[in-house]
mmCIF file of C-alpha atoms in Angstrom:
data_model
loop_
_atom_site.group_PDB
_atom_site.id
_atom_site.type_symbol
_atom_site.label_atom_id
_atom_site.label_comp_id
_atom_site.label_asym_id
_atom_site.label_seq_id
_atom_site.Cartn_x
_atom_site.Cartn_y
_atom_site.Cartn_z
ATOM 1 C CA MET N 1 0.101 0.121 0.068
ATOM 2 C CA SER N 2 1.342 3.729 -1.062
ATOM 3 C CA GLU N 3 2.347 5.867 1.879
ATOM 4 C CA PHE N 4 0.008 8.357 3.404
ATOM 5 C CA THR N 5 0.972 11.890 3.744
ATOM 6 C CA LEU N 6 -1.353 14.045 6.076
ATOM 7 C CA VAL N 7 -1.443 17.604 5.346
ATOM 8 C CA VAL N 8 -1.750 19.308 8.956
ATOM 9 C CA ALA N 9 -2.008 23.095 10.266
ATOM 10 C CA SER N 10 -0.308 24.633 13.408
ATOM 11 C CA LYS N 11 -1.332 21.931 16.084
ATOM 12 C CA ASN N 12 -2.214 24.274 18.840
ATOM 13 C CA HIS N 13 -5.085 25.586 16.954
ATOM 14 C CA SER N 14 -6.191 23.200 13.989
ATOM 15 C CA SER N 15 -9.436 21.284 15.509
ATOM 16 C CA TRP N 16 -9.233 20.159 11.593
ATOM 17 C CA SER N 17 -6.753 18.386 11.932
ATOM 18 C CA LEU N 18 -6.522 16.861 15.366
ATOM 19 C CA ARG N 19 -9.490 14.520 13.889
ATOM 20 C CA THR N 20 -7.696 13.307 11.068
ATOM 21 C CA TYR N 21 -4.613 12.059 13.103
ATOM 22 C CA LEU N 22 -6.249 10.653 15.973
ATOM 23 C CA ALA N 23 -7.977 8.794 12.962
ATOM 24 C CA LEU N 24 -5.022 7.402 10.857
ATOM 25 C CA THR N 25 -2.555 6.862 13.862
ATOM 26 C CA HIS N 26 -5.333 5.055 15.281
ATOM 27 C CA LEU N 27 -5.046 2.326 12.784
ATOM 28 C CA GLY N 28 -1.339 1.182 13.092
ATOM 29 C CA VAL N 29 0.009 2.338 9.662
ATOM 30 C CA PRO N 30 3.381 4.426 9.048
ATOM 31 C CA PHE N 31 2.550 7.917 7.615
ATOM 32 C CA ARG N 32 4.965 11.102 6.538
ATOM 33 C CA GLU N 33 3.327 14.727 7.971
ATOM 34 C CA VAL N 34 3.042 18.496 7.345
ATOM 35 C CA VAL N 35 2.571 20.888 9.073
ATOM 36 C CA VAL N 36 2.083 23.807 7.652
ATOM 37 C CA ALA N 37 2.005 26.699 9.757
ATOM 38 C CA LEU N 38 -0.603 29.371 10.608
ATOM 39 C CA ASP N 39 -0.458 33.344 10.291
ATOM 40 C CA THR N 40 2.890 33.135 7.920
ATOM 41 C CA PRO N 41 3.478 35.281 4.415
ATOM 42 C CA ASP N 42 3.503 32.239 2.949
ATOM 43 C CA THR N 43 0.641 30.248 4.586
ATOM 44 C CA VAL N 44 -1.730 30.509 1.807
ATOM 45 C CA ALA N 45 0.631 29.644 -0.318
ATOM 46 C CA GLN N 46 2.077 25.346 1.095
ATOM 47 C CA VAL N 47 -2.039 25.026 1.494
ATOM 48 C CA ALA N 48 -2.882 25.971 -1.955
ATOM 49 C CA ARG N 49 1.121 23.260 -2.661
ATOM 50 C CA TYR N 50 -1.378 20.053 -1.764
ATOM 51 C CA SER N 51 -5.165 21.663 -1.183
ATOM 52 C CA PRO N 52 -6.980 22.163 -3.906
ATOM 53 C CA SER N 53 -9.639 24.120 -1.748
ATOM 54 C CA GLY N 54 -7.261 25.694 -0.044
ATOM 55 C CA ARG N 55 -8.352 24.327 3.244
ATOM 56 C CA LEU N 56 -6.805 21.779 5.819
ATOM 57 C CA PRO N 57 -6.413 18.831 6.414
ATOM 58 C CA VAL N 58 -5.751 17.101 3.438
ATOM 59 C CA LEU N 59 -4.654 13.119 2.956
ATOM 60 C CA LEU N 60 -2.095 12.174 0.019
ATOM 61 C CA HIS N 61 -2.374 8.567 -1.038
ATOM 62 C CA GLY N 62 -0.079 7.256 -3.927
ATOM 63 C CA GLU N 63 -1.775 10.114 -6.655
ATOM 64 C CA LEU N 64 -5.134 10.761 -4.497
ATOM 65 C CA VAL N 65 -5.849 13.297 -2.946
ATOM 66 C CA ILE N 66 -8.075 13.343 -0.467
ATOM 67 C CA TRP N 67 -9.184 16.871 2.174
ATOM 68 C CA ASP N 68 -11.705 17.772 4.287
ATOM 69 C CA SER N 69 -11.947 15.579 7.390
ATOM 70 C CA LEU N 70 -14.553 13.629 6.812
ATOM 71 C CA ALA N 71 -13.923 12.753 3.067
ATOM 72 C CA ILE N 72 -10.430 11.261 4.635
ATOM 73 C CA CYS N 73 -12.098 10.156 7.465
ATOM 74 C CA GLU N 74 -14.831 7.529 5.664
ATOM 75 C CA TYR N 75 -12.240 7.148 3.221
ATOM 76 C CA LEU N 76 -10.239 5.595 6.104
ATOM 77 C CA ALA N 77 -12.358 3.446 6.961
ATOM 78 C CA GLU N 78 -13.312 1.953 3.944
ATOM 79 C CA LEU N 79 -9.817 1.203 3.618
ATOM 80 C CA PHE N 80 -9.483 -0.244 7.001
ATOM 81 C CA PRO N 81 -12.604 -2.136 8.315
ATOM 82 C CA GLU N 82 -11.224 -4.619 10.350
ATOM 83 C CA ALA N 83 -9.796 -1.009 13.015
ATOM 84 C CA ARG N 84 -14.033 -0.399 13.103
ATOM 85 C CA LEU N 85 -13.532 3.231 13.187
ATOM 86 C CA TRP N 86 -17.726 2.968 12.230
ATOM 87 C CA PRO N 87 -19.179 0.548 14.992
ATOM 88 C CA GLN N 88 -20.428 -2.963 13.275
ATOM 89 C CA ALA N 89 -24.058 -2.626 14.142
ATOM 90 C CA PRO N 90 -26.710 -0.712 12.756
ATOM 91 C CA ALA N 91 -27.860 1.259 14.899
ATOM 92 C CA ALA N 92 -25.127 2.258 16.525
ATOM 93 C CA ARG N 93 -23.132 3.644 13.426
ATOM 94 C CA ALA N 94 -25.847 5.524 12.140
ATOM 95 C CA TYR N 95 -26.110 7.261 15.136
ATOM 96 C CA ALA N 96 -22.282 7.224 15.556
ATOM 97 C CA ARG N 97 -22.613 8.515 11.532
ATOM 98 C CA SER N 98 -25.301 11.196 13.003
ATOM 99 C CA LEU N 99 -23.221 12.070 15.815
ATOM 100 C CA VAL N 100 -19.962 13.506 13.705
ATOM 101 C CA ALA N 101 -22.393 15.110 10.786
ATOM 102 C CA GLU N 102 -23.524 17.229 13.576
ATOM 103 C CA MET N 103 -20.340 18.473 15.030
ATOM 104 C CA HIS N 104 -19.139 18.993 11.552
ATOM 105 C CA SER N 105 -21.393 21.531 9.670
ATOM 106 C CA GLY N 106 -22.974 22.695 13.774
ATOM 107 C CA PHE N 107 -21.803 23.969 16.607
ATOM 108 C CA GLN N 108 -21.509 27.322 15.571
ATOM 109 C CA PRO N 109 -21.428 29.539 18.198
ATOM 110 C CA LEU N 110 -19.089 26.708 20.681
ATOM 111 C CA ARG N 111 -16.282 27.122 17.394
ATOM 112 C CA GLU N 112 -16.942 30.081 17.044
ATOM 113 C CA ASN N 113 -16.007 31.723 21.023
ATOM 114 C CA MET N 114 -14.177 28.575 22.449
ATOM 115 C CA TRP N 115 -11.941 28.040 19.465
ATOM 116 C CA MET N 116 -9.221 25.112 20.167
ATOM 117 C CA ASP N 117 -6.287 26.720 21.979
ATOM 118 C CA LEU N 118 -4.246 23.865 23.991
ATOM 119 C CA ARG N 119 -1.375 25.517 24.731
ATOM 120 C CA ALA N 120 -3.121 28.048 27.074
ATOM 121 C CA ARG N 121 -6.267 27.952 29.954
ATOM 122 C CA LYS N 122 -8.981 30.915 29.952
ATOM 123 C CA PRO N 123 -12.006 29.920 32.237
ATOM 124 C CA GLY N 124 -14.259 31.726 32.266
ATOM 125 C CA GLN N 125 -14.624 32.963 28.739
ATOM 126 C CA GLY N 126 -15.570 32.196 25.459
ATOM 127 C CA ARG N 127 -19.667 32.595 27.220
ATOM 128 C CA ALA N 128 -21.699 34.102 24.311
ATOM 129 C CA PRO N 129 -24.674 33.801 23.154
ATOM 130 C CA GLY N 130 -25.477 29.560 22.308
ATOM 131 C CA VAL N 131 -22.451 28.065 24.132
ATOM 132 C CA ALA N 132 -24.510 26.469 26.993
ATOM 133 C CA GLU N 133 -26.334 25.481 24.249
ATOM 134 C CA ASN N 134 -24.242 23.902 22.584
ATOM 135 C CA ILE N 135 -22.318 22.523 26.081
ATOM 136 C CA ALA N 136 -25.937 21.240 26.932
ATOM 137 C CA ARG N 137 -26.553 19.198 23.618
ATOM 138 C CA ILE N 138 -22.703 17.976 23.351
ATOM 139 C CA GLN N 139 -23.509 16.372 26.754
ATOM 140 C CA ALA N 140 -26.731 15.019 26.076
ATOM 141 C CA ALA N 141 -25.158 13.514 22.612
ATOM 142 C CA TRP N 142 -22.432 11.682 24.963
ATOM 143 C CA GLY N 143 -24.646 10.442 28.253
ATOM 144 C CA GLU N 144 -26.769 9.079 25.809
ATOM 145 C CA CYS N 145 -23.536 6.802 23.585
ATOM 146 C CA ARG N 146 -22.798 5.592 26.542
ATOM 147 C CA ALA N 147 -25.510 4.391 27.922
ATOM 148 C CA ARG N 148 -26.834 3.133 24.764
ATOM 149 C CA PHE N 149 -24.077 1.779 23.439
ATOM 150 C CA GLY N 150 -21.046 2.353 25.486
ATOM 151 C CA GLN N 151 -19.959 -0.979 26.409
ATOM 152 C CA GLY N 152 -17.027 -2.601 26.868
ATOM 153 C CA GLY N 153 -15.109 0.561 26.929
ATOM 154 C CA PRO N 154 -14.500 4.210 27.955
ATOM 155 C CA PHE N 155 -15.370 5.254 24.472
ATOM 156 C CA LEU N 156 -18.617 6.936 22.773
ATOM 157 C CA PHE N 157 -19.536 3.623 21.215
ATOM 158 C CA GLY N 158 -17.588 1.559 23.829
ATOM 159 C CA HIS N 159 -14.009 1.151 21.908
ATOM 160 C CA PHE N 160 -12.803 4.198 19.284
ATOM 161 C CA THR N 161 -14.378 5.743 16.708
ATOM 162 C CA LEU N 162 -14.566 8.245 14.459
ATOM 163 C CA ALA N 163 -17.131 9.362 16.664
ATOM 164 C CA ASP N 164 -14.262 10.220 19.433
ATOM 165 C CA ALA N 165 -11.900 12.025 16.814
ATOM 166 C CA PHE N 166 -13.725 14.491 16.062
ATOM 167 C CA TYR N 167 -15.295 15.698 19.627
ATOM 168 C CA ALA N 168 -11.646 14.995 20.617
ATOM 169 C CA PRO N 169 -11.135 18.712 19.722
ATOM 170 C CA VAL N 170 -15.068 18.991 21.386
ATOM 171 C CA VAL N 171 -13.002 17.939 25.516
ATOM 172 C CA THR N 172 -9.358 20.311 24.599
ATOM 173 C CA ARG N 173 -11.751 22.974 24.059
ATOM 174 C CA PHE N 174 -13.587 22.353 27.447
ATOM 175 C CA VAL N 175 -9.955 21.808 29.482
ATOM 176 C CA THR N 176 -9.029 25.189 28.084
ATOM 177 C CA TYR N 177 -12.173 26.970 29.320
ATOM 178 C CA GLU N 178 -12.538 25.327 31.941
ATOM 179 C CA VAL N 179 -16.856 24.551 31.018
ATOM 180 C CA ALA N 180 -18.247 22.096 33.981
ATOM 181 C CA LEU N 181 -18.992 18.657 33.011
ATOM 182 C CA ASP N 182 -21.521 15.949 34.352
ATOM 183 C CA ALA N 183 -20.308 12.425 35.237
ATOM 184 C CA VAL N 184 -21.049 10.920 32.853
ATOM 185 C CA ALA N 185 -18.625 13.549 30.364
ATOM 186 C CA GLN N 186 -16.258 14.295 32.416
ATOM 187 C CA ALA N 187 -15.075 10.601 32.256
ATOM 188 C CA TYR N 188 -15.042 10.475 28.902
ATOM 189 C CA ARG N 189 -13.551 13.622 28.495
ATOM 190 C CA ASP N 190 -10.281 11.958 31.062
ATOM 191 C CA ALA N 191 -10.385 9.154 28.266
ATOM 192 C CA VAL N 192 -9.797 11.549 25.448
ATOM 193 C CA LEU N 193 -7.626 12.964 27.194
ATOM 194 C CA ALA N 194 -5.442 10.020 27.583
ATOM 195 C CA LEU N 195 -5.439 8.891 24.516
ATOM 196 C CA PRO N 196 -1.465 8.762 23.546
ATOM 197 C CA ALA N 197 -1.710 10.346 20.154
ATOM 198 C CA LEU N 198 -3.599 13.171 21.613
ATOM 199 C CA GLN N 199 -1.532 13.543 24.526
ATOM 200 C CA ALA N 200 1.331 13.300 21.123
ATOM 201 C CA TRP N 201 -0.364 16.085 19.197
ATOM 202 C CA THR N 202 -0.886 18.504 21.804
ATOM 203 C CA GLU N 203 3.389 17.832 23.164
ATOM 204 C CA ALA N 204 4.079 19.032 19.561
ATOM 205 C CA ALA N 205 1.468 22.171 20.348
ATOM 206 C CA ARG N 206 3.612 23.244 22.626
ATOM 207 C CA HIS N 207 6.346 23.619 20.602
ATOM 208 C CA GLU N 208 4.561 26.042 18.333
ATOM 209 C CA PRO N 209 5.369 29.151 17.535
ATOM 210 C CA PRO N 210 2.543 30.989 18.927
ATOM 211 C CA VAL N 211 -0.324 32.310 15.869
ATOM 212 C CA ALA N 212 -1.297 35.994 15.804
ATOM 213 C CA ARG N 213 -4.362 34.971 14.301
ATOM 214 C CA TYR N 214 -5.738 32.124 13.472
ATOM 215 C CA ALA N 215 -8.488 31.125 10.734
ATOM 216 C CA ARG N 216 -8.341 28.236 9.314
ATOM 217 C CA PRO N 217 -6.490 27.522 6.146
#
């Protein structure tokens, strides 16, 4: 199988890139990583070298170029069905796809006011209109997943799935902004934070230069 190259944006801020990194790392296959720094004079040109959409992440696999985090993760799930990136049971898989789609396209108040910043601690900040409702919805979804499908492991569907990859950046936001969580959400948060891949990503983010102005590339 041709080597994978994952092109990501600065790790401290790019939630979209983190999703794909967690999914690819979970597979245990070798891949090359290219990190494009944000907020530099040649950021746009560097992104354009890899991405037809002008955004990251991008997965390169042989001659194939895949952009958008959900498209990348779906491709990996199809290539490696044994990794069970989607739950096997139809009902659980449908629920997981719904959750991922909701995260991929929704929660705009949370995204805009509690942007990912792994190095920072901002208690009490980001509480703009709509954010509390987003937080409540996320906790409710996590609780329902754990109750209905979470037997056999600490993740939303028991074992690690793409749902966990997509909600891991939210977990980091809840840490950064010190969001109070119920007991089920706290336990899930701690399970995600214990992922070696997330810890490695976070450690790399600590060594990046600061970004003055962040916008998703």
